């Protein structure tokens, strides 16, 4: 495996980074372990000072952070800037709220007194994806550092400069050596790290295949893990929806980050009476997108992250069509340098079609027509995934009822599924387990330690 920066706009390799050998890897784990013995003794306010500084540096150096995202994985520059700001917000959110989230919980036992203390576990290991190269790291790092843990991260091989920029951020913010460590390592070395007795927990964000491999290894070692995996989120439009609003958000939900979001809308479920009008407006908006250099503000359709991601998606579309789906538009590579794909719409995807249960990670929308709300819910739940989903209707009580019936970790009403530091993020079924962000995210890797005090005058 090699850690390489390849510009997805041109296909040119711009930088190559060496992988660690086993001796170097061991040194990093040792440093992190030494760091933990000191870090666990720091106060919340000492930890918070470093996080506040890191958040401030991200905001101050917004373009310095945003540019490598665009250069390495092709995100439109304005969206990359947005990602830097939301990452700073997450870091600051935990700096401000961790002490309250982890405050001791007082119990009232029948005898004596007792409380639950949230103690840190030790070194945590994160395996992270390229699609939000800082946001994903911030989501994992900020709560866990505030909880008194230290973190080591294997980032995706295609975003090495983002990985290094995030590591340097912590040093610049005054973090001790070993508090945050980037690891350029192979899958074998990932397993070695998980096996190491100094590693106390494992968090992966990525595909189902990667999740199975890493969760299995963590399970063998009886280590706690969280899995934030793929999705095939529904975008349900009912007959009483505000259609202009629904189409506006549908385009955003499908095309933000060129469709490479775990919670991108992937299955559009339309009640018959609105389907034709909705699809026509959606198609018109897709046709208006302008492919080009993601550094340029005029560009509205960026490239996919890598050539292999593009080829995989083209192959998935071809397979879906061979199995009977209708290609309404797109389906081809755009004839220009780089890894660009035409915005694509598929319909008539029958239950036996492989597309029915696959995640399309890019600018591919699948459309389904249903006769009513019940059929929409049944179709939404007929999926191996369970990450997010959204429902568009002007009847909020009806939307809440539908939301309760959908088997996913998140449902948004009249808005695409999205993220905020104070909202929990995560899924069920093949979309994984555990939650990141909000007060829930910081509870995943702490020891909920019971401390009970026997009254001194209690009978022996
Ligand atoms: P990926 O191929 O699974 O890679 C994710 C990370 O796992 C990368 O660092 C990758 O390293 C590593 N990895 C892959 N296979 C591995 C293995 N067998 N052993 C050890 N490490 C392994 O996923 P991706 O293409 O980067 O990201 C897209 C996927 O992530 C989509 O399915 C998306 O829905 C999901 N995602 C989920 C969430 C969520 O919160 N639920 C958020 C974002 C993305 P290399 O790069 O070196 O291969």
Coordinates of C-alpha atoms and ligand atoms in Angstrom, one line a residue:
X1 CA 0.0 0.0 0.0
X2 CA 1.3 3.5 -0.7
X3 CA 0.3 6.8 0.8
X4 CA 0.1 9.1 -2.3
X5 CA -1.4 12.5 -3.1
X6 CA -3.0 12.2 -6.6
X7 CA -4.8 15.3 -7.8
X8 CA -8.3 13.9 -8.9
X9 CA -8.7 16.9 -11.2
X10 CA -5.7 15.9 -13.3
X11 CA -4.8 12.4 -12.3
X12 CA -1.2 13.5 -11.5
X13 CA 0.8 12.1 -8.6
X14 CA 2.0 15.1 -6.6
X15 CA 3.5 13.4 -3.5
X16 CA 4.4 10.0 -2.1
X17 CA 5.0 9.2 1.5
X18 CA 6.8 6.3 3.1
X19 CA 5.0 3.7 5.2
X20 CA 6.3 3.1 8.7
X21 CA 8.3 0.0 9.4
X22 CA 7.6 -2.1 12.5
X23 CA 10.3 -0.6 14.6
X24 CA 9.0 3.0 13.9
X25 CA 5.5 1.8 14.6
X26 CA 6.5 0.4 18.0
X27 CA 8.3 3.7 18.9
X28 CA 5.1 5.6 18.1
X29 CA 3.0 3.3 20.3
X30 CA 5.5 3.6 23.1
X31 CA 5.4 7.4 22.9
X32 CA 1.6 7.4 22.9
X33 CA 1.6 5.1 25.9
X34 CA 4.0 7.4 27.9
X35 CA 1.9 10.3 26.9
X36 CA -1.2 8.6 28.3
X37 CA 0.3 8.2 31.8
X38 CA 0.7 12.0 32.0
X39 CA -2.4 13.0 30.0
X40 CA -4.8 11.0 32.1
X41 CA -3.8 13.1 35.1
X42 CA -4.5 16.5 33.4
X43 CA -7.6 18.5 34.3
X44 CA -10.5 19.2 32.0
X45 CA -9.4 22.9 31.8
X46 CA -5.8 21.9 30.8
X47 CA -7.2 19.6 28.1
X48 CA -9.7 22.2 27.0
X49 CA -6.9 24.9 26.6
X50 CA -5.2 22.7 23.9
X51 CA -8.5 22.0 22.1
X52 CA -9.5 25.6 22.0
X53 CA -6.1 26.6 20.6
X54 CA -6.5 23.8 17.9
X55 CA -9.9 25.0 16.9
X56 CA -8.7 28.6 16.7
X57 CA -5.7 27.6 14.5
X58 CA -8.0 25.7 12.1
X59 CA -10.1 28.8 11.7
X60 CA -7.1 31.1 11.3
X61 CA -5.5 28.9 8.7
X62 CA -8.6 27.9 6.9
X63 CA -7.2 28.0 3.4
X64 CA -4.0 26.2 4.5
X65 CA -6.2 23.3 5.7
X66 CA -8.8 23.5 2.9
X67 CA -6.4 23.4 -0.1
X68 CA -5.0 19.9 0.5
X69 CA -8.5 18.5 0.8
X70 CA -9.3 19.8 -2.7
X71 CA -5.9 18.8 -4.1
X72 CA -6.1 15.2 -2.7
X73 CA -9.7 14.2 -2.9
X74 CA -11.3 16.7 -5.1
X75 CA -13.8 18.4 -2.8
X76 CA -15.0 21.8 -4.1
X77 CA -12.8 24.4 -2.3
X78 CA -15.8 26.2 -0.8
X79 CA -17.0 22.9 0.7
X80 CA -13.5 22.1 1.9
X81 CA -13.5 25.5 3.7
X82 CA -16.9 24.6 5.3
X83 CA -15.4 21.3 6.5
X84 CA -12.5 23.0 8.2
X85 CA -14.9 25.3 10.0
X86 CA -17.2 22.5 11.2
X87 CA -14.1 20.5 12.4
X88 CA -13.1 23.5 14.5
X89 CA -16.7 23.7 15.8
X90 CA -16.5 20.1 16.9
X91 CA -13.2 20.5 18.7
X92 CA -14.5 23.6 20.5
X93 CA -17.8 21.9 21.4
X94 CA -16.0 19.2 23.3
X95 CA -13.6 21.6 24.8
X96 CA -16.5 23.5 26.3
X97 CA -18.8 20.6 27.2
X98 CA -16.8 17.6 28.1
X99 CA -16.5 18.3 31.8
X100 CA -20.3 18.4 32.1
X101 CA -20.8 15.4 29.9
X102 CA -18.4 13.3 32.0
X103 CA -19.3 14.6 35.4
X104 CA -19.6 11.9 38.0
X105 CA -23.1 10.4 38.2
X106 CA -24.3 10.2 41.8
X107 CA -26.2 7.1 42.8
X108 CA -28.5 6.5 45.7
X109 CA -27.8 2.9 46.8
X110 CA -29.7 1.4 49.7
X111 CA -26.4 1.2 51.7
X112 CA -23.6 3.7 51.8
X113 CA -23.0 6.1 49.0
X114 CA -21.8 5.6 45.5
X115 CA -21.1 7.3 42.2
X116 CA -20.0 6.5 38.7
X117 CA -16.8 8.1 37.5
X118 CA -15.9 8.3 33.8
X119 CA -12.2 7.3 33.6
X120 CA -10.1 7.3 30.4
X121 CA -9.2 3.9 28.9
X122 CA -5.8 4.6 27.3
X123 CA -4.7 4.7 23.7
X124 CA -7.5 4.6 21.1
X125 CA -6.9 3.6 17.5
X126 CA -9.0 5.2 14.7
X127 CA -9.2 4.0 11.1
X128 CA -10.6 6.9 9.0
X129 CA -11.9 7.6 5.5
X130 CA -10.9 10.2 3.0
X131 CA -14.4 11.7 2.2
X132 CA -14.2 14.3 5.0
X133 CA -10.5 14.2 5.8
X134 CA -10.6 16.5 8.8
X135 CA -14.2 16.3 10.0
X136 CA -13.9 12.5 10.6
X137 CA -10.7 13.0 12.5
X138 CA -12.2 15.8 14.6
X139 CA -15.2 13.6 15.4
X140 CA -13.0 10.9 16.8
X141 CA -10.2 12.9 18.3
X142 CA -11.9 15.8 20.2
X143 CA -14.2 13.9 22.6
X144 CA -11.6 11.2 23.3
X145 CA -8.8 13.7 24.1
X146 CA -11.1 15.5 26.4
X147 CA -12.0 12.2 28.1
X148 CA -8.3 11.7 28.9
X149 CA -7.5 9.2 26.2
X150 CA -4.8 9.6 23.6
X151 CA -5.4 8.7 20.0
X152 CA -3.5 7.1 17.0
X153 CA -5.0 7.3 13.5
X154 CA -4.5 5.4 10.3
X155 CA -6.0 7.7 7.7
X156 CA -7.0 6.8 4.2
X157 CA -4.1 6.3 1.8
X158 CA -5.2 9.0 -0.6
X159 CA -5.2 11.9 1.8
X160 CA -1.7 11.8 3.4
X161 CA -1.2 15.6 3.4
X162 CA -4.5 16.1 5.2
X163 CA -3.4 13.4 7.7
X164 CA -0.1 15.2 8.3
X165 CA -1.8 18.6 8.6
X166 CA -4.1 17.4 11.3
X167 CA -1.2 15.8 13.2
X168 CA 0.8 19.0 13.0
X169 CA -2.3 21.0 14.2
X170 CA -2.1 19.3 17.7
X171 CA 1.6 20.0 18.0
X172 CA 1.1 23.6 17.1
X173 CA -1.7 23.8 19.6
X174 CA 0.8 22.8 22.4
X175 CA -0.2 19.1 22.7
X176 CA 2.5 16.8 24.2
X177 CA 4.2 14.4 21.8
X178 CA 2.1 11.2 21.5
X179 CA -1.2 12.8 22.2
X180 CA -2.2 12.6 18.6
X181 CA -0.3 10.3 16.2
X182 CA -0.7 9.8 12.5
X183 CA 0.3 6.3 11.3
X184 CA 1.1 5.6 7.6
X185 CA 0.7 1.9 8.0
X186 CA -0.5 -1.2 6.0
X187 CA -3.6 -3.4 6.8
X188 CA -1.2 -5.9 8.4
X189 CA 0.1 -3.2 10.7
X190 CA -3.5 -2.1 11.4
X191 CA -4.0 -5.6 12.8
X192 CA -0.8 -5.5 14.7
X193 CA -1.9 -2.2 16.4
X194 CA -5.3 -3.6 17.3
X195 CA -3.6 -6.7 18.8
X196 CA -1.3 -4.5 20.9
X197 CA -2.3 -4.7 24.6
X198 CA -1.6 -1.0 25.0
X199 CA -4.5 -0.2 22.6
X200 CA -7.8 -0.1 24.5
X201 CA -10.4 0.7 21.9
X202 CA -10.9 0.9 18.1
X203 CA -13.1 3.2 16.0
X204 CA -13.5 2.8 12.3
X205 CA -15.3 5.0 9.8
X206 CA -15.5 3.5 6.3
X207 CA -17.0 0.7 4.2
X208 CA -18.8 -2.4 5.4
X209 CA -15.9 -4.5 4.3
X210 CA -13.3 -2.6 6.2
X211 CA -15.7 -2.5 9.2
X212 CA -16.0 -6.3 9.2
X213 CA -12.3 -6.8 9.1
X214 CA -11.4 -4.3 11.9
X215 CA -14.4 -5.2 14.1
X216 CA -13.5 -8.9 13.9
X217 CA -10.0 -8.2 14.9
X218 CA -11.1 -5.9 17.8
X219 CA -13.6 -8.6 18.8
X220 CA -10.9 -11.3 18.9
X221 CA -9.0 -9.1 21.3
X222 CA -12.1 -8.3 23.3
X223 CA -11.7 -4.6 22.7
X224 CA -14.5 -2.2 22.5
X225 CA -15.1 -0.8 19.0
X226 CA -17.4 1.6 17.2
X227 CA -18.3 1.2 13.5
X228 CA -19.5 4.1 11.4
X229 CA -20.1 2.4 8.1
X230 CA -21.9 3.0 4.7
X231 CA -25.5 3.8 4.0
X232 CA -28.1 3.9 1.3
X233 CA -30.3 6.6 2.8
X234 CA -33.8 7.3 1.6
X235 CA -35.2 10.6 0.6
X236 CA -39.0 10.2 0.8
X237 CA -41.2 12.8 -0.9
X238 CA -44.9 12.6 0.0
X239 CA -47.8 14.1 -2.0
X240 CA -48.2 17.0 0.4
X241 CA -44.5 18.1 0.3
X242 CA -43.3 21.5 -0.7
X243 CA -41.9 20.4 -4.0
X244 CA -39.5 23.3 -4.7
X245 CA -38.0 22.9 -1.3
X246 CA -37.8 19.1 -1.7
X247 CA -36.0 19.4 -5.1
X248 CA -33.6 22.0 -3.7
X249 CA -32.6 19.8 -0.8
X250 CA -32.6 16.6 -3.0
X251 CA -29.9 18.1 -5.2
X252 CA -27.9 19.1 -2.2
X253 CA -28.4 15.8 -0.5
X254 CA -27.2 13.9 -3.6
X255 CA -24.5 16.2 -4.9
X256 CA -22.7 17.6 -1.9
X257 CA -19.1 16.3 -1.9
X258 CA -20.0 14.9 -5.3
X259 CA -22.2 12.3 -3.7
X260 CA -19.4 10.9 -1.6
X261 CA -21.2 11.2 1.8
X262 CA -22.2 8.3 4.0
X263 CA -25.5 10.1 4.5
X264 CA -26.0 11.3 0.9
X265 CA -29.5 10.6 -0.4
X266 CA -29.1 7.4 -2.4
X267 CA -32.6 6.1 -2.7
X268 CA -35.3 8.6 -3.7
X269 CA -38.7 7.3 -2.8
X270 CA -41.5 9.3 -4.5
X271 CA -45.2 9.0 -4.1
X272 CA -46.7 8.5 -7.6
X273 CA -48.6 11.8 -7.8
X274 CA -45.3 13.9 -7.4
X275 CA -42.8 11.6 -9.1
X276 CA -42.9 12.9 -12.7
X277 CA -42.6 16.6 -11.7
X278 CA -39.9 15.8 -9.1
X279 CA -37.7 13.8 -11.5
X280 CA -38.0 16.4 -14.3
X281 CA -36.9 19.2 -11.9
X282 CA -34.1 17.1 -10.5
X283 CA -32.8 16.2 -13.9
X284 CA -32.8 19.8 -15.0
X285 CA -30.8 20.8 -11.9
X286 CA -28.3 18.0 -12.5
X287 CA -27.8 19.1 -16.2
X288 CA -27.0 22.6 -15.0
X289 CA -23.9 21.4 -13.0
X290 CA -20.6 22.5 -14.3
X291 CA -17.7 20.0 -14.2
X292 CA -14.2 21.5 -13.7
X293 CA -11.3 22.3 -11.4
X294 CA -12.6 22.0 -7.8
X295 CA -10.3 24.9 -7.0
X296 CA -12.4 27.3 -9.2
X297 CA -15.5 28.9 -7.8
X298 CA -17.4 28.5 -11.1
X299 CA -17.1 24.7 -10.8
X300 CA -20.2 22.9 -9.4
X301 CA -19.3 19.3 -10.2
X302 CA -16.0 18.1 -8.9
X303 CA -14.2 14.8 -9.6
X304 CA -14.5 11.6 -7.6
X305 CA -11.7 11.0 -5.1
X306 CA -9.7 8.4 -7.0
X307 CA -9.7 6.5 -10.3
X308 CA -10.6 3.3 -8.6
X309 CA -13.6 4.9 -6.9
X310 CA -14.7 6.2 -10.4
X311 CA -14.2 2.8 -12.0
X312 CA -16.1 1.0 -9.2
X313 CA -19.1 3.3 -9.6
X314 CA -19.2 3.0 -13.4
X315 CA -19.1 -0.8 -13.0
X316 CA -21.9 -0.7 -10.4
X317 CA -24.1 1.3 -12.8
X318 CA -23.4 -1.0 -15.7
X319 CA -24.2 -4.0 -13.6
X320 CA -27.5 -2.4 -12.5
X321 CA -28.5 -1.8 -16.1
X322 CA -27.6 -5.3 -17.2
X323 CA -29.9 -6.6 -14.4
X324 CA -32.8 -4.5 -15.7
X325 CA -32.5 -1.0 -14.3
X326 CA -33.3 1.9 -16.6
X327 CA -30.5 4.5 -17.1
X328 CA -32.4 7.8 -17.3
X329 CA -29.3 10.0 -17.6
X330 CA -25.5 9.8 -17.2
X331 CA -23.7 6.6 -16.5
X332 CA -20.4 7.5 -18.2
X333 CA -17.0 9.0 -17.4
X334 CA -16.7 12.6 -18.5
X335 CA -14.3 13.0 -21.4
X336 CA -11.6 15.2 -19.7
X337 CA -8.6 14.6 -17.5
X338 CA -9.2 13.5 -13.9
X339 CA -11.8 11.3 -12.3
X340 CA -15.1 12.9 -13.4
X341 CA -18.4 11.1 -13.7
X342 CA -21.7 12.3 -15.3
X343 CA -24.5 12.8 -12.8
X344 CA -26.6 9.7 -13.2
X345 CA -30.2 8.6 -12.6
X346 CA -31.4 5.0 -12.4
X347 CA -35.0 3.8 -12.2
X348 CA -36.8 0.5 -12.3
X349 CA -34.5 -1.2 -9.8
X350 CA -36.2 -4.4 -9.0
X351 CA -35.6 -6.3 -5.7
X352 CA -33.2 -8.9 -7.3
X353 CA -31.0 -6.2 -8.9
X354 CA -27.6 -6.0 -7.2
X355 CA -28.1 -2.2 -7.0
X356 CA -31.1 -2.7 -4.7
X357 CA -28.8 -3.4 -1.8
X358 CA -25.6 -1.6 -2.8
X359 CA -24.2 1.7 -1.7
X360 CA -23.5 4.0 -4.7
X361 CA -20.8 6.3 -3.4
X362 CA -20.9 9.2 -5.9
X363 CA -23.3 11.2 -8.2
X364 CA -25.8 8.3 -8.8
X365 CA -29.4 8.6 -7.8
X366 CA -31.8 5.7 -7.7
X367 CA -35.5 6.6 -8.0
X368 CA -38.4 4.4 -6.7
X369 CA -42.1 5.1 -7.1
X370 CA -44.6 4.1 -4.4
X371 CA -48.4 4.4 -4.1
X372 CA -48.5 5.7 -0.5
X373 CA -46.8 6.2 2.9
X374 CA -46.9 2.5 3.9
X375 CA -45.2 1.4 0.8
X376 CA -42.6 4.1 1.3
X377 CA -41.8 2.9 4.8
X378 CA -41.6 -0.8 3.7
X379 CA -39.2 0.1 0.9
X380 CA -37.1 2.3 3.1
X381 CA -36.7 -0.6 5.6
X382 CA -36.0 -3.2 2.9
X383 CA -32.3 -2.5 3.0
X384 CA -29.2 -3.9 4.6
X385 CA -28.2 -0.4 5.6
X386 CA -29.6 1.8 8.4
X387 CA -27.7 5.0 8.6
X388 CA -29.9 8.1 8.0
X389 CA -32.9 9.2 5.9
X390 CA -35.2 12.1 5.3
X391 CA -38.9 12.6 4.9
X392 CA -40.5 15.6 3.1
X393 CA -44.1 16.5 3.9
X394 CA -45.9 19.6 5.3
X395 CA -47.6 17.5 8.0
X396 CA -45.0 17.3 10.7
X397 CA -46.9 14.9 12.9
X398 CA -47.2 12.5 10.0
X399 CA -43.5 12.9 9.3
X400 CA -42.6 12.1 13.0
X401 CA -44.8 8.9 12.8
X402 CA -43.0 7.8 9.6
X403 CA -39.6 8.7 11.2
X404 CA -40.4 6.4 14.1
X405 CA -41.1 3.5 11.7
X406 CA -37.8 3.8 9.7
X407 CA -35.0 1.5 10.9
X408 CA -32.1 3.9 10.8
X409 CA -29.9 5.7 13.3
X410 CA -31.1 9.2 12.1
X411 CA -34.1 10.6 10.3
X412 CA -34.4 14.3 9.3
X413 CA -37.7 15.9 8.5
X414 CA -37.8 18.4 5.6
X415 CA -34.0 18.4 5.5
X416 CA -31.3 16.1 4.3
X417 CA -29.6 14.0 7.0
X418 CA -26.7 16.1 8.1
X419 CA -24.4 16.7 11.0
X420 CA -23.8 19.1 13.9
X421 CA -21.5 18.8 16.9
X422 CA -24.5 18.6 19.2
X423 CA -26.4 15.9 17.3
X424 CA -25.5 12.2 17.6
X425 CA -24.3 10.5 14.4
X426 CA -24.4 6.8 13.7
X427 CA -26.4 3.9 12.3
X428 CA -27.8 0.4 12.8
X429 CA -27.7 -2.8 10.7
X430 CA -24.8 -2.8 8.2
X431 CA -24.3 0.9 8.9
X432 CA -22.5 -0.1 12.1
X433 CA -22.9 0.6 15.8
X434 CA -22.0 3.2 18.3
X435 CA -22.4 7.0 18.1
X436 CA -20.1 9.9 17.5
X437 CA -20.7 13.6 18.3
X438 CA -23.0 15.1 21.0
X439 CA -23.0 14.0 24.6
X440 CA -23.3 10.3 23.4
X441 CA -20.0 10.4 21.4
X442 CA -17.9 11.0 24.4
X443 CA -19.3 8.1 26.4
X444 CA -18.1 5.4 24.0
X445 CA -14.5 5.0 25.2
X446 CA -14.6 5.7 28.9
X447 CA -14.6 3.3 31.9
X448 CA -17.9 3.9 33.7
X449 CA -16.3 3.1 37.0
X450 CA -18.4 2.5 40.1
X451 CA -17.0 3.9 43.3
X452 CA -18.9 2.9 46.4
X453 CA -18.2 4.2 49.9
X454 CA -19.1 2.1 52.9
X455 CA -20.3 4.2 55.8
X456 CA -17.6 4.1 58.5
X457 CA -20.1 3.3 61.2
X458 CA -21.8 0.5 59.2
X459 CA -21.8 -3.0 60.8
X460 CA -18.8 -5.1 59.7
Ligands
LIG1 P1 -12.8 2.2 3.1 O1 -12.2 1.8 1.8 O2 -13.4 1.2 3.9 O3 -11.6 2.9 3.9 C1 -11.8 3.5 5.2 C2 -10.5 3.4 5.9 O4 -10.4 2.0 6.2 C3 -9.3 3.8 5.2 O5 -8.3 4.3 6.1 C4 -8.8 2.5 4.6 O6 -7.4 2.5 4.3 C5 -9.1 1.5 5.8 N1 -9.3 0.1 5.4 C6 -10.0 -0.4 4.4 N2 -10.0 -1.7 4.4 C7 -9.2 -2.1 5.5 C8 -8.8 -3.3 6.1 N3 -9.2 -4.5 5.5 N4 -8.0 -3.3 7.2 C9 -7.7 -2.1 7.7 N5 -8.0 -0.9 7.2 C10 -8.8 -0.9 6.1 O7 -13.8 3.4 2.9 P2 -13.7 4.7 2.0 O8 -13.8 4.4 0.6 O9 -12.4 5.4 2.5 O10 -14.9 5.5 2.6 C11 -16.1 5.4 2.1 C12 -17.0 4.6 3.0 O11 -17.1 5.1 4.3 C13 -18.4 4.6 2.5 O12 -19.0 3.3 2.6 C14 -19.1 5.6 3.4 O13 -20.5 5.4 3.5 C15 -18.4 5.3 4.7 N6 -18.5 6.4 5.6 C16 -19.3 6.2 6.7 C17 -19.5 7.3 7.6 C18 -20.3 7.2 8.9 O14 -20.2 8.0 9.8 N7 -21.2 6.1 9.0 C19 -18.8 8.5 7.4 C20 -18.0 8.6 6.3 C21 -17.9 7.6 5.4 P3 -6.9 2.7 2.8 O15 -7.3 4.0 2.4 O16 -5.4 2.6 3.0 O17 -7.4 1.6 2.0

